């Protein structure tokens, strides 16, 4: 469905005709652009927009089906950009992603959003209060949306860093993270990091192209070359995010390894204790077994002090074993 449609002239919003073709012609004649926002449109709803703006069918298919990775593609008559906003849910400590697609062309911007976390409404409101920036044309919309998405990445990375500190405190606590749910929590957190990386890492190449740096730098159609410094700033922020995400991924792997090592050490300690008690139980069992045999001429059978002597020997041996195992840390 179409959420919003407006014509912008010299950075100011004006109401235009309802017909998209007439709105586009009016925007071009006035040196402005038309901005159409859609939310999870159906194929029939998007068909009219596709015809009026001449959008490429492959890009339209991606915009309708969603579940795309961040990318930038150039088609005849339009530029197609995919961004993945990320939302952190503090109640469940979970990361969820949405999608924002932008079509930029001569005198128009079409934005399509799927899922949660879209910054489009806030971006439109902010741009409408900054006519100087909005007057730069469709490029300003692409920059503002990318900037809002990447800035929120920084906030999510901070929240995930806090969660990781809590996991570290739990694992390295005196009980060594003995809860059975600890490993499950660590693994779930690692999946959240992976979901986050799927949104941030692939975005590096599109922003590098827009910033005009590196091997992929160059002129991008429908994007003002004067906006390159702004995209470089966004790209720098994204680089910080990717460094944070990479660090979080390494740390959570180390935490998981440390937790498994602690569990292994704890199991070894338990086995040593069990072995020590079994060794202590073996001595009286052996002696009692020998004296429990019903031999008529058994040596020492008629000794008066044989029973207390055997009990005393077993006690001394048990004490010696106990002190030996205790000194070695087995008990």
PDB file of C-alpha atoms in Angstrom:
ATOM      1  CA  UNK A   1       0.000   0.000   0.000  1.00  0.00           C
ATOM      2  CA  UNK A   2       1.093   3.605  -0.637  1.00  0.00           C
ATOM      3  CA  UNK A   3       1.899   5.170   2.727  1.00  0.00           C
ATOM      4  CA  UNK A   4       2.913   8.625   1.513  1.00  0.00           C
ATOM      5  CA  UNK A   5       3.295  10.489  -1.769  1.00  0.00           C
ATOM      6  CA  UNK A   6       4.531  14.054  -2.137  1.00  0.00           C
ATOM      7  CA  UNK A   7       6.321  16.401  -4.523  1.00  0.00           C
ATOM      8  CA  UNK A   8       9.334  18.325  -3.227  1.00  0.00           C
ATOM      9  CA  UNK A   9      10.392  21.586  -4.857  1.00  0.00           C
ATOM     10  CA  UNK A  10      13.503  23.348  -3.582  1.00  0.00           C
ATOM     11  CA  UNK A  11      13.325  21.276  -0.412  1.00  0.00           C
ATOM     12  CA  UNK A  12       9.693  22.073   0.405  1.00  0.00           C
ATOM     13  CA  UNK A  13       6.789  19.692   0.281  1.00  0.00           C
ATOM     14  CA  UNK A  14       3.868  20.446  -1.988  1.00  0.00           C
ATOM     15  CA  UNK A  15       0.760  18.502  -2.759  1.00  0.00           C
ATOM     16  CA  UNK A  16       0.563  17.300  -6.322  1.00  0.00           C
ATOM     17  CA  UNK A  17      -1.917  15.454  -8.526  1.00  0.00           C
ATOM     18  CA  UNK A  18      -3.022  11.990  -7.481  1.00  0.00           C
ATOM     19  CA  UNK A  19      -2.023  10.493 -10.823  1.00  0.00           C
ATOM     20  CA  UNK A  20       1.582   9.307 -10.538  1.00  0.00           C
ATOM     21  CA  UNK A  21       2.427  10.169 -14.134  1.00  0.00           C
ATOM     22  CA  UNK A  22       1.147  13.736 -13.743  1.00  0.00           C
ATOM     23  CA  UNK A  23       2.984  14.057 -10.407  1.00  0.00           C
ATOM     24  CA  UNK A  24       6.254  12.928 -12.001  1.00  0.00           C
ATOM     25  CA  UNK A  25       5.860  15.334 -14.928  1.00  0.00           C
ATOM     26  CA  UNK A  26       5.073  18.202 -12.565  1.00  0.00           C
ATOM     27  CA  UNK A  27       8.071  17.412 -10.356  1.00  0.00           C
ATOM     28  CA  UNK A  28      10.448  17.254 -13.316  1.00  0.00           C
ATOM     29  CA  UNK A  29       9.157  20.474 -14.828  1.00  0.00           C
ATOM     30  CA  UNK A  30       9.649  22.280 -11.520  1.00  0.00           C
ATOM     31  CA  UNK A  31      13.146  20.872 -10.980  1.00  0.00           C
ATOM     32  CA  UNK A  32      12.027  18.828  -7.982  1.00  0.00           C
ATOM     33  CA  UNK A  33      11.214  15.198  -7.367  1.00  0.00           C
ATOM     34  CA  UNK A  34       8.355  13.006  -6.226  1.00  0.00           C
ATOM     35  CA  UNK A  35       8.814  10.673  -3.255  1.00  0.00           C
ATOM     36  CA  UNK A  36       6.504   7.676  -2.938  1.00  0.00           C
ATOM     37  CA  UNK A  37       6.590   5.440   0.103  1.00  0.00           C
ATOM     38  CA  UNK A  38       5.123   1.923   0.078  1.00  0.00           C
ATOM     39  CA  UNK A  39       4.763  -0.695   2.794  1.00  0.00           C
ATOM     40  CA  UNK A  40       4.847  -4.374   1.794  1.00  0.00           C
ATOM     41  CA  UNK A  41       2.993  -3.765  -1.487  1.00  0.00           C
ATOM     42  CA  UNK A  42       1.308  -6.554  -3.379  1.00  0.00           C
ATOM     43  CA  UNK A  43       2.140  -7.291  -6.988  1.00  0.00           C
ATOM     44  CA  UNK A  44      -1.014  -5.562  -8.199  1.00  0.00           C
ATOM     45  CA  UNK A  45      -0.380  -2.484  -6.058  1.00  0.00           C
ATOM     46  CA  UNK A  46       3.196  -2.175  -7.273  1.00  0.00           C
ATOM     47  CA  UNK A  47       2.367  -2.775 -10.934  1.00  0.00           C
ATOM     48  CA  UNK A  48       1.072   0.769 -11.439  1.00  0.00           C
ATOM     49  CA  UNK A  49       4.193   2.273  -9.858  1.00  0.00           C
ATOM     50  CA  UNK A  50       6.390   0.043 -12.019  1.00  0.00           C
ATOM     51  CA  UNK A  51       4.753   1.207 -15.242  1.00  0.00           C
ATOM     52  CA  UNK A  52       4.727   4.906 -14.379  1.00  0.00           C
ATOM     53  CA  UNK A  53       8.373   5.053 -13.297  1.00  0.00           C
ATOM     54  CA  UNK A  54       9.785   2.436 -15.667  1.00  0.00           C
ATOM     55  CA  UNK A  55      11.309   0.261 -12.954  1.00  0.00           C
ATOM     56  CA  UNK A  56      13.301  -2.785 -14.005  1.00  0.00           C
ATOM     57  CA  UNK A  57      11.396  -6.077 -13.549  1.00  0.00           C
ATOM     58  CA  UNK A  58      14.306  -7.778 -11.758  1.00  0.00           C
ATOM     59  CA  UNK A  59      14.480  -4.983  -9.176  1.00  0.00           C
ATOM     60  CA  UNK A  60      10.693  -5.046  -8.841  1.00  0.00           C
ATOM     61  CA  UNK A  61      10.808  -8.791  -8.164  1.00  0.00           C
ATOM     62  CA  UNK A  62      13.384  -8.255  -5.420  1.00  0.00           C
ATOM     63  CA  UNK A  63      11.316  -5.455  -3.890  1.00  0.00           C
ATOM     64  CA  UNK A  64       8.184  -7.592  -3.797  1.00  0.00           C
ATOM     65  CA  UNK A  65       9.717 -10.807  -2.469  1.00  0.00           C
ATOM     66  CA  UNK A  66      12.102  -9.118  -0.011  1.00  0.00           C
ATOM     67  CA  UNK A  67      14.654 -11.301   1.862  1.00  0.00           C
ATOM     68  CA  UNK A  68      17.472  -9.613  -0.040  1.00  0.00           C
ATOM     69  CA  UNK A  69      20.996  -8.869   1.106  1.00  0.00           C
ATOM     70  CA  UNK A  70      22.172  -5.227   1.133  1.00  0.00           C
ATOM     71  CA  UNK A  71      23.208  -4.248  -2.382  1.00  0.00           C
ATOM     72  CA  UNK A  72      23.337  -1.541  -5.035  1.00  0.00           C
ATOM     73  CA  UNK A  73      22.345  -2.239  -8.612  1.00  0.00           C
ATOM     74  CA  UNK A  74      22.187   0.089 -11.606  1.00  0.00           C
ATOM     75  CA  UNK A  75      19.471  -0.408 -14.211  1.00  0.00           C
ATOM     76  CA  UNK A  76      18.391   1.585 -17.208  1.00  0.00           C
ATOM     77  CA  UNK A  77      16.435   4.520 -15.844  1.00  0.00           C
ATOM     78  CA  UNK A  78      16.820   3.789 -12.136  1.00  0.00           C
ATOM     79  CA  UNK A  79      19.139   2.915  -9.278  1.00  0.00           C
ATOM     80  CA  UNK A  80      18.124   0.131  -6.878  1.00  0.00           C
ATOM     81  CA  UNK A  81      19.473   0.027  -3.306  1.00  0.00           C
ATOM     82  CA  UNK A  82      18.646  -2.465  -0.542  1.00  0.00           C
ATOM     83  CA  UNK A  83      19.252  -1.714   3.140  1.00  0.00           C
ATOM     84  CA  UNK A  84      18.506  -3.888   6.176  1.00  0.00           C
ATOM     85  CA  UNK A  85      17.522  -1.958   9.312  1.00  0.00           C
ATOM     86  CA  UNK A  86      18.165  -3.806  12.565  1.00  0.00           C
ATOM     87  CA  UNK A  87      16.060  -3.667  15.724  1.00  0.00           C
ATOM     88  CA  UNK A  88      17.237  -4.784  19.165  1.00  0.00           C
ATOM     89  CA  UNK A  89      14.480  -6.102  21.447  1.00  0.00           C
ATOM     90  CA  UNK A  90      15.621  -5.667  25.079  1.00  0.00           C
ATOM     91  CA  UNK A  91      12.824  -7.857  26.471  1.00  0.00           C
ATOM     92  CA  UNK A  92      14.109 -10.938  24.654  1.00  0.00           C
ATOM     93  CA  UNK A  93      17.695  -9.765  23.951  1.00  0.00           C
ATOM     94  CA  UNK A  94      17.000 -10.583  20.304  1.00  0.00           C
ATOM     95  CA  UNK A  95      17.962  -8.935  17.026  1.00  0.00           C
ATOM     96  CA  UNK A  96      15.446  -8.696  14.190  1.00  0.00           C
ATOM     97  CA  UNK A  97      15.899  -7.228  10.735  1.00  0.00           C
ATOM     98  CA  UNK A  98      13.650  -5.518   8.236  1.00  0.00           C
ATOM     99  CA  UNK A  99      14.277  -4.323   4.694  1.00  0.00           C
ATOM    100  CA  UNK A 100      14.179  -0.979   2.936  1.00  0.00           C
ATOM    101  CA  UNK A 101      14.408  -0.779  -0.849  1.00  0.00           C
ATOM    102  CA  UNK A 102      14.997   2.496  -2.667  1.00  0.00           C
ATOM    103  CA  UNK A 103      14.487   3.215  -6.356  1.00  0.00           C
ATOM    104  CA  UNK A 104      16.161   6.439  -7.499  1.00  0.00           C
ATOM    105  CA  UNK A 105      15.635   7.912 -10.922  1.00  0.00           C
ATOM    106  CA  UNK A 106      15.207  11.127 -12.818  1.00  0.00           C
ATOM    107  CA  UNK A 107      12.940  13.157 -10.570  1.00  0.00           C
ATOM    108  CA  UNK A 108      11.632  10.365  -8.355  1.00  0.00           C
ATOM    109  CA  UNK A 109      12.314   8.252  -5.283  1.00  0.00           C
ATOM    110  CA  UNK A 110      10.315   5.129  -4.500  1.00  0.00           C
ATOM    111  CA  UNK A 111      10.868   3.536  -1.085  1.00  0.00           C
ATOM    112  CA  UNK A 112       9.552   0.089  -0.193  1.00  0.00           C
ATOM    113  CA  UNK A 113       9.770  -1.265   3.330  1.00  0.00           C
ATOM    114  CA  UNK A 114       9.259  -4.740   4.728  1.00  0.00           C
ATOM    115  CA  UNK A 115       9.221  -5.879   8.331  1.00  0.00           C
ATOM    116  CA  UNK A 116      10.130  -3.811  11.378  1.00  0.00           C
ATOM    117  CA  UNK A 117      12.723  -1.210  12.153  1.00  0.00           C
ATOM    118  CA  UNK A 118      12.133   1.063   9.174  1.00  0.00           C
ATOM    119  CA  UNK A 119      13.408   4.624   9.724  1.00  0.00           C
ATOM    120  CA  UNK A 120      11.558   6.061   6.721  1.00  0.00           C
ATOM    121  CA  UNK A 121       8.894   7.993   8.617  1.00  0.00           C
ATOM    122  CA  UNK A 122      11.438   9.658  10.902  1.00  0.00           C
ATOM    123  CA  UNK A 123      13.749  10.341   7.952  1.00  0.00           C
ATOM    124  CA  UNK A 124      10.988  11.999   5.927  1.00  0.00           C
ATOM    125  CA  UNK A 125      10.012  14.181   8.878  1.00  0.00           C
ATOM    126  CA  UNK A 126      13.627  15.169   9.511  1.00  0.00           C
ATOM    127  CA  UNK A 127      14.278  15.990   5.880  1.00  0.00           C
ATOM    128  CA  UNK A 128      11.144  18.101   5.640  1.00  0.00           C
ATOM    129  CA  UNK A 129      12.595  20.223   8.453  1.00  0.00           C
ATOM    130  CA  UNK A 130      15.885  20.551   6.552  1.00  0.00           C
ATOM    131  CA  UNK A 131      14.892  22.006   3.172  1.00  0.00           C
ATOM    132  CA  UNK A 132      18.490  22.831   2.287  1.00  0.00           C
ATOM    133  CA  UNK A 133      19.424  19.150   2.437  1.00  0.00           C
ATOM    134  CA  UNK A 134      16.186  17.977   0.863  1.00  0.00           C
ATOM    135  CA  UNK A 135      16.762  20.427  -1.982  1.00  0.00           C
ATOM    136  CA  UNK A 136      19.669  18.261  -3.164  1.00  0.00           C
ATOM    137  CA  UNK A 137      17.144  15.917  -4.727  1.00  0.00           C
ATOM    138  CA  UNK A 138      16.720  12.126  -4.527  1.00  0.00           C
ATOM    139  CA  UNK A 139      20.346  11.754  -3.415  1.00  0.00           C
ATOM    140  CA  UNK A 140      19.469  13.418  -0.107  1.00  0.00           C
ATOM    141  CA  UNK A 141      16.825  10.762   0.565  1.00  0.00           C
ATOM    142  CA  UNK A 142      19.275   7.930  -0.098  1.00  0.00           C
ATOM    143  CA  UNK A 143      21.884   9.531   2.131  1.00  0.00           C
ATOM    144  CA  UNK A 144      19.443  10.249   4.979  1.00  0.00           C
ATOM    145  CA  UNK A 145      18.040   6.715   4.954  1.00  0.00           C
ATOM    146  CA  UNK A 146      21.497   5.090   4.846  1.00  0.00           C
ATOM    147  CA  UNK A 147      22.742   7.402   7.599  1.00  0.00           C
ATOM    148  CA  UNK A 148      19.760   6.584   9.849  1.00  0.00           C
ATOM    149  CA  UNK A 149      20.144   2.833   9.304  1.00  0.00           C
ATOM    150  CA  UNK A 150      23.895   2.806  10.008  1.00  0.00           C
ATOM    151  CA  UNK A 151      23.590   5.077  13.050  1.00  0.00           C
ATOM    152  CA  UNK A 152      21.101   2.637  14.531  1.00  0.00           C
ATOM    153  CA  UNK A 153      23.587  -0.162  13.869  1.00  0.00           C
ATOM    154  CA  UNK A 154      25.934   1.572  16.328  1.00  0.00           C
ATOM    155  CA  UNK A 155      23.226   1.566  19.006  1.00  0.00           C
ATOM    156  CA  UNK A 156      22.485  -2.124  18.451  1.00  0.00           C
ATOM    157  CA  UNK A 157      26.206  -2.962  18.620  1.00  0.00           C
ATOM    158  CA  UNK A 158      26.391  -1.179  21.993  1.00  0.00           C
ATOM    159  CA  UNK A 159      23.422  -3.171  23.320  1.00  0.00           C
ATOM    160  CA  UNK A 160      24.941  -6.440  22.141  1.00  0.00           C
ATOM    161  CA  UNK A 161      28.228  -5.491  23.798  1.00  0.00           C
ATOM    162  CA  UNK A 162      26.370  -5.045  27.103  1.00  0.00           C
ATOM    163  CA  UNK A 163      24.735  -8.473  26.722  1.00  0.00           C
ATOM    164  CA  UNK A 164      28.119 -10.040  26.031  1.00  0.00           C
ATOM    165  CA  UNK A 165      29.556  -8.522  29.219  1.00  0.00           C
ATOM    166  CA  UNK A 166      26.709 -10.141  31.163  1.00  0.00           C
ATOM    167  CA  UNK A 167      27.471 -13.501  29.557  1.00  0.00           C
ATOM    168  CA  UNK A 168      31.156 -13.141  30.403  1.00  0.00           C
ATOM    169  CA  UNK A 169      30.308 -12.326  34.026  1.00  0.00           C
ATOM    170  CA  UNK A 170      28.108 -15.427  34.203  1.00  0.00           C
ATOM    171  CA  UNK A 171      30.671 -17.760  32.647  1.00  0.00           C
ATOM    172  CA  UNK A 172      33.576 -16.501  34.758  1.00  0.00           C
ATOM    173  CA  UNK A 173      31.592 -16.294  37.987  1.00  0.00           C
ATOM    174  CA  UNK A 174      32.722 -18.414  40.998  1.00  0.00           C
ATOM    175  CA  UNK A 175      30.406 -21.248  40.005  1.00  0.00           C
ATOM    176  CA  UNK A 176      31.878 -21.130  36.515  1.00  0.00           C
ATOM    177  CA  UNK A 177      28.602 -20.687  34.660  1.00  0.00           C
ATOM    178  CA  UNK A 178      27.289 -23.956  35.962  1.00  0.00           C
ATOM    179  CA  UNK A 179      23.754 -23.370  34.742  1.00  0.00           C
ATOM    180  CA  UNK A 180      22.632 -25.773  32.058  1.00  0.00           C
ATOM    181  CA  UNK A 181      21.195 -22.820  30.111  1.00  0.00           C
ATOM    182  CA  UNK A 182      24.531 -21.016  29.842  1.00  0.00           C
ATOM    183  CA  UNK A 183      25.715 -22.819  26.712  1.00  0.00           C
ATOM    184  CA  UNK A 184      22.292 -22.347  25.133  1.00  0.00           C
ATOM    185  CA  UNK A 185      22.378 -18.624  25.861  1.00  0.00           C
ATOM    186  CA  UNK A 186      25.860 -18.278  24.383  1.00  0.00           C
ATOM    187  CA  UNK A 187      24.842 -20.119  21.223  1.00  0.00           C
ATOM    188  CA  UNK A 188      21.673 -18.035  20.878  1.00  0.00           C
ATOM    189  CA  UNK A 189      23.728 -14.874  21.288  1.00  0.00           C
ATOM    190  CA  UNK A 190      26.098 -16.056  18.559  1.00  0.00           C
ATOM    191  CA  UNK A 191      23.122 -16.462  16.229  1.00  0.00           C
ATOM    192  CA  UNK A 192      22.093 -12.870  17.003  1.00  0.00           C
ATOM    193  CA  UNK A 193      25.581 -11.727  16.017  1.00  0.00           C
ATOM    194  CA  UNK A 194      25.288 -13.685  12.778  1.00  0.00           C
ATOM    195  CA  UNK A 195      21.939 -12.044  12.005  1.00  0.00           C
ATOM    196  CA  UNK A 196      23.492  -8.655  12.673  1.00  0.00           C
ATOM    197  CA  UNK A 197      26.472  -9.388  10.406  1.00  0.00           C
ATOM    198  CA  UNK A 198      24.161 -10.313   7.537  1.00  0.00           C
ATOM    199  CA  UNK A 199      22.828  -6.765   7.632  1.00  0.00           C
ATOM    200  CA  UNK A 200      26.079  -4.850   8.123  1.00  0.00           C
ATOM    201  CA  UNK A 201      28.883  -6.620   6.255  1.00  0.00           C
ATOM    202  CA  UNK A 202      27.330  -6.738   2.738  1.00  0.00           C
ATOM    203  CA  UNK A 203      26.516  -3.026   2.976  1.00  0.00           C
ATOM    204  CA  UNK A 204      30.196  -2.095   2.795  1.00  0.00           C
ATOM    205  CA  UNK A 205      30.485  -2.478  -0.968  1.00  0.00           C
ATOM    206  CA  UNK A 206      27.405  -0.349  -1.866  1.00  0.00           C
ATOM    207  CA  UNK A 207      28.543   2.452   0.448  1.00  0.00           C
ATOM    208  CA  UNK A 208      32.062   2.238  -0.933  1.00  0.00           C
ATOM    209  CA  UNK A 209      30.681   2.760  -4.431  1.00  0.00           C
ATOM    210  CA  UNK A 210      28.518   5.659  -3.291  1.00  0.00           C
ATOM    211  CA  UNK A 211      31.485   7.199  -1.478  1.00  0.00           C
ATOM    212  CA  UNK A 212      33.630   6.904  -4.604  1.00  0.00           C
ATOM    213  CA  UNK A 213      36.560   5.222  -2.871  1.00  0.00           C
ATOM    214  CA  UNK A 214      38.469   2.005  -3.422  1.00  0.00           C
ATOM    215  CA  UNK A 215      38.484  -0.223  -6.462  1.00  0.00           C
ATOM    216  CA  UNK A 216      34.713   0.046  -6.817  1.00  0.00           C
ATOM    217  CA  UNK A 217      34.630   3.823  -6.563  1.00  0.00           C
ATOM    218  CA  UNK A 218      33.221   5.715  -9.513  1.00  0.00           C
ATOM    219  CA  UNK A 219      30.301   7.741 -10.711  1.00  0.00           C
ATOM    220  CA  UNK A 220      26.968   6.203  -9.723  1.00  0.00           C
ATOM    221  CA  UNK A 221      24.009   7.181 -11.898  1.00  0.00           C
ATOM    222  CA  UNK A 222      21.270   9.291 -10.296  1.00  0.00           C
ATOM    223  CA  UNK A 223      23.552  10.133  -7.356  1.00  0.00           C
ATOM    224  CA  UNK A 224      25.016  13.615  -7.026  1.00  0.00           C
ATOM    225  CA  UNK A 225      28.828  13.476  -7.032  1.00  0.00           C
ATOM    226  CA  UNK A 226      28.896  16.247  -4.437  1.00  0.00           C
ATOM    227  CA  UNK A 227      27.306  13.854  -1.958  1.00  0.00           C
ATOM    228  CA  UNK A 228      30.361  11.598  -1.869  1.00  0.00           C
ATOM    229  CA  UNK A 229      31.818  13.116   1.324  1.00  0.00           C
ATOM    230  CA  UNK A 230      28.529  12.432   3.092  1.00  0.00           C
ATOM    231  CA  UNK A 231      28.510   8.808   1.972  1.00  0.00           C
ATOM    232  CA  UNK A 232      32.152   8.498   3.057  1.00  0.00           C
ATOM    233  CA  UNK A 233      31.069   9.571   6.533  1.00  0.00           C
ATOM    234  CA  UNK A 234      28.346   6.916   6.563  1.00  0.00           C
ATOM    235  CA  UNK A 235      30.871   4.369   5.299  1.00  0.00           C
ATOM    236  CA  UNK A 236      33.237   5.265   8.146  1.00  0.00           C
ATOM    237  CA  UNK A 237      30.451   4.665  10.659  1.00  0.00           C
ATOM    238  CA  UNK A 238      29.690   1.335   9.021  1.00  0.00           C
ATOM    239  CA  UNK A 239      33.371   0.366   9.267  1.00  0.00           C
ATOM    240  CA  UNK A 240      33.202   1.012  13.022  1.00  0.00           C
ATOM    241  CA  UNK A 241      30.095  -1.152  13.245  1.00  0.00           C
ATOM    242  CA  UNK A 242      31.711  -4.010  11.326  1.00  0.00           C
ATOM    243  CA  UNK A 243      34.781  -3.840  13.561  1.00  0.00           C
ATOM    244  CA  UNK A 244      32.529  -4.033  16.618  1.00  0.00           C
ATOM    245  CA  UNK A 245      30.563  -6.941  15.170  1.00  0.00           C
ATOM    246  CA  UNK A 246      33.751  -8.818  14.302  1.00  0.00           C
ATOM    247  CA  UNK A 247      35.066  -8.247  17.816  1.00  0.00           C
ATOM    248  CA  UNK A 248      31.795  -9.434  19.347  1.00  0.00           C
ATOM    249  CA  UNK A 249      31.859 -12.556  17.204  1.00  0.00           C
ATOM    250  CA  UNK A 250      35.411 -13.409  18.277  1.00  0.00           C
ATOM    251  CA  UNK A 251      34.673 -12.736  21.938  1.00  0.00           C
ATOM    252  CA  UNK A 252      31.504 -14.821  22.025  1.00  0.00           C
ATOM    253  CA  UNK A 253      33.435 -17.701  20.409  1.00  0.00           C
ATOM    254  CA  UNK A 254      36.105 -17.344  23.102  1.00  0.00           C
ATOM    255  CA  UNK A 255      33.446 -17.240  25.817  1.00  0.00           C
ATOM    256  CA  UNK A 256      31.857 -20.414  24.451  1.00  0.00           C
ATOM    257  CA  UNK A 257      35.260 -22.136  24.350  1.00  0.00           C
ATOM    258  CA  UNK A 258      35.991 -21.014  27.912  1.00  0.00           C
ATOM    259  CA  UNK A 259      32.622 -22.300  29.099  1.00  0.00           C
ATOM    260  CA  UNK A 260      33.152 -25.702  27.459  1.00  0.00           C
ATOM    261  CA  UNK A 261      36.657 -25.888  28.920  1.00  0.00           C
ATOM    262  CA  UNK A 262      35.280 -25.134  32.386  1.00  0.00           C
ATOM    263  CA  UNK A 263      32.642 -27.828  31.964  1.00  0.00           C
ATOM    264  CA  UNK A 264      35.345 -30.315  30.927  1.00  0.00           C
ATOM    265  CA  UNK A 265      37.524 -29.408  33.917  1.00  0.00           C
ATOM    266  CA  UNK A 266      34.545 -29.731  36.242  1.00  0.00           C
ATOM    267  CA  UNK A 267      33.737 -33.171  34.842  1.00  0.00           C
ATOM    268  CA  UNK A 268      37.374 -34.241  35.298  1.00  0.00           C
ATOM    269  CA  UNK A 269      37.239 -33.059  38.908  1.00  0.00           C
ATOM    270  CA  UNK A 270      34.083 -35.074  39.450  1.00  0.00           C
ATOM    271  CA  UNK A 271      35.656 -38.160  37.905  1.00  0.00           C
ATOM    272  CA  UNK A 272      38.735 -37.803  40.117  1.00  0.00           C
ATOM    273  CA  UNK A 273      36.554 -37.544  43.207  1.00  0.00           C
ATOM    274  CA  UNK A 274      34.569 -40.603  42.165  1.00  0.00           C
ATOM    275  CA  UNK A 275      37.783 -42.515  41.482  1.00  0.00           C
ATOM    276  CA  UNK A 276      39.212 -41.497  44.852  1.00  0.00           C
ATOM    277  CA  UNK A 277      36.138 -42.658  46.748  1.00  0.00           C
ATOM    278  CA  UNK A 278      36.103 -45.890  44.736  1.00  0.00           C
ATOM    279  CA  UNK A 279      39.760 -46.533  45.656  1.00  0.00           C
ATOM    280  CA  UNK A 280      38.982 -45.892  49.306  1.00  0.00           C
ATOM    281  CA  UNK A 281      36.075 -48.313  49.141  1.00  0.00           C
ATOM    282  CA  UNK A 282      38.190 -50.983  47.432  1.00  0.00           C
ATOM    283  CA  UNK A 283      40.481 -51.600  50.428  1.00  0.00           C
ATOM    284  CA  UNK A 284      37.839 -52.612  53.002  1.00  0.00           C
ATOM    285  CA  UNK A 285      36.012 -54.503  50.286  1.00  0.00           C
ATOM    286  CA  UNK A 286      39.138 -56.520  49.508  1.00  0.00           C
ATOM    287  CA  UNK A 287      39.981 -57.247  53.142  1.00  0.00           C
ATOM    288  CA  UNK A 288      36.387 -58.084  54.027  1.00  0.00           C
ATOM    289  CA  UNK A 289      36.249 -60.357  51.005  1.00  0.00           C
ATOM    290  CA  UNK A 290      39.322 -62.265  52.140  1.00  0.00           C
ATOM    291  CA  UNK A 291      38.040 -62.750  55.663  1.00  0.00           C
ATOM    292  CA  UNK A 292      34.608 -63.603  54.436  1.00  0.00           C
ATOM    293  CA  UNK A 293      35.771 -66.838  52.835  1.00  0.00           C
ATOM    294  CA  UNK A 294      34.617 -69.910  54.758  1.00  0.00           C
ATOM    295  CA  UNK A 295      37.903 -71.876  55.022  1.00  0.00           C
ATOM    296  CA  UNK A 296      38.206 -74.277  57.937  1.00  0.00           C
ATOM    297  CA  UNK A 297      41.936 -73.799  58.357  1.00  0.00           C
ATOM    298  CA  UNK A 298      42.052 -70.172  57.356  1.00  0.00           C
ATOM    299  CA  UNK A 299      45.211 -68.411  58.606  1.00  0.00           C
ATOM    300  CA  UNK A 300      44.626 -66.116  61.535  1.00  0.00           C
ATOM    301  CA  UNK A 301      41.163 -67.618  61.969  1.00  0.00           C
ATOM    302  CA  UNK A 302      41.588 -68.287  65.699  1.00  0.00           C
ATOM    303  CA  UNK A 303      43.317 -65.029  66.593  1.00  0.00           C
ATOM    304  CA  UNK A 304      41.475 -63.296  69.405  1.00  0.00           C
ATOM    305  CA  UNK A 305      42.344 -59.793  68.192  1.00  0.00           C
ATOM    306  CA  UNK A 306      41.988 -60.487  64.493  1.00  0.00           C
ATOM    307  CA  UNK A 307      38.688 -58.642  64.032  1.00  0.00           C
ATOM    308  CA  UNK A 308      39.666 -55.332  65.730  1.00  0.00           C
ATOM    309  CA  UNK A 309      43.107 -55.541  64.100  1.00  0.00           C
ATOM    310  CA  UNK A 310      41.562 -55.826  60.629  1.00  0.00           C
ATOM    311  CA  UNK A 311      39.203 -52.926  61.361  1.00  0.00           C
ATOM    312  CA  UNK A 312      42.129 -50.834  62.562  1.00  0.00           C
ATOM    313  CA  UNK A 313      44.191 -51.622  59.464  1.00  0.00           C
ATOM    314  CA  UNK A 314      41.281 -50.671  57.224  1.00  0.00           C
ATOM    315  CA  UNK A 315      40.795 -47.399  59.120  1.00  0.00           C
ATOM    316  CA  UNK A 316      44.503 -46.504  58.903  1.00  0.00           C
ATOM    317  CA  UNK A 317      44.614 -47.253  55.201  1.00  0.00           C
ATOM    318  CA  UNK A 318      41.454 -45.233  54.593  1.00  0.00           C
ATOM    319  CA  UNK A 319      42.882 -42.240  56.439  1.00  0.00           C
ATOM    320  CA  UNK A 320      46.153 -42.493  54.517  1.00  0.00           C
ATOM    321  CA  UNK A 321      44.301 -42.635  51.183  1.00  0.00           C
ATOM    322  CA  UNK A 322      42.029 -39.766  52.159  1.00  0.00           C
ATOM    323  CA  UNK A 323      44.954 -37.532  53.123  1.00  0.00           C
ATOM    324  CA  UNK A 324      46.820 -38.465  49.948  1.00  0.00           C
ATOM    325  CA  UNK A 325      43.858 -37.641  47.686  1.00  0.00           C
ATOM    326  CA  UNK A 326      43.100 -34.467  49.639  1.00  0.00           C
ATOM    327  CA  UNK A 327      46.689 -33.272  49.311  1.00  0.00           C
ATOM    328  CA  UNK A 328      46.580 -33.826  45.564  1.00  0.00           C
ATOM    329  CA  UNK A 329      43.270 -32.010  45.179  1.00  0.00           C
ATOM    330  CA  UNK A 330      41.221 -35.032  44.205  1.00  0.00           C
ATOM    331  CA  UNK A 331      38.829 -34.563  47.111  1.00  0.00           C
TER     332      UNK A 331
END
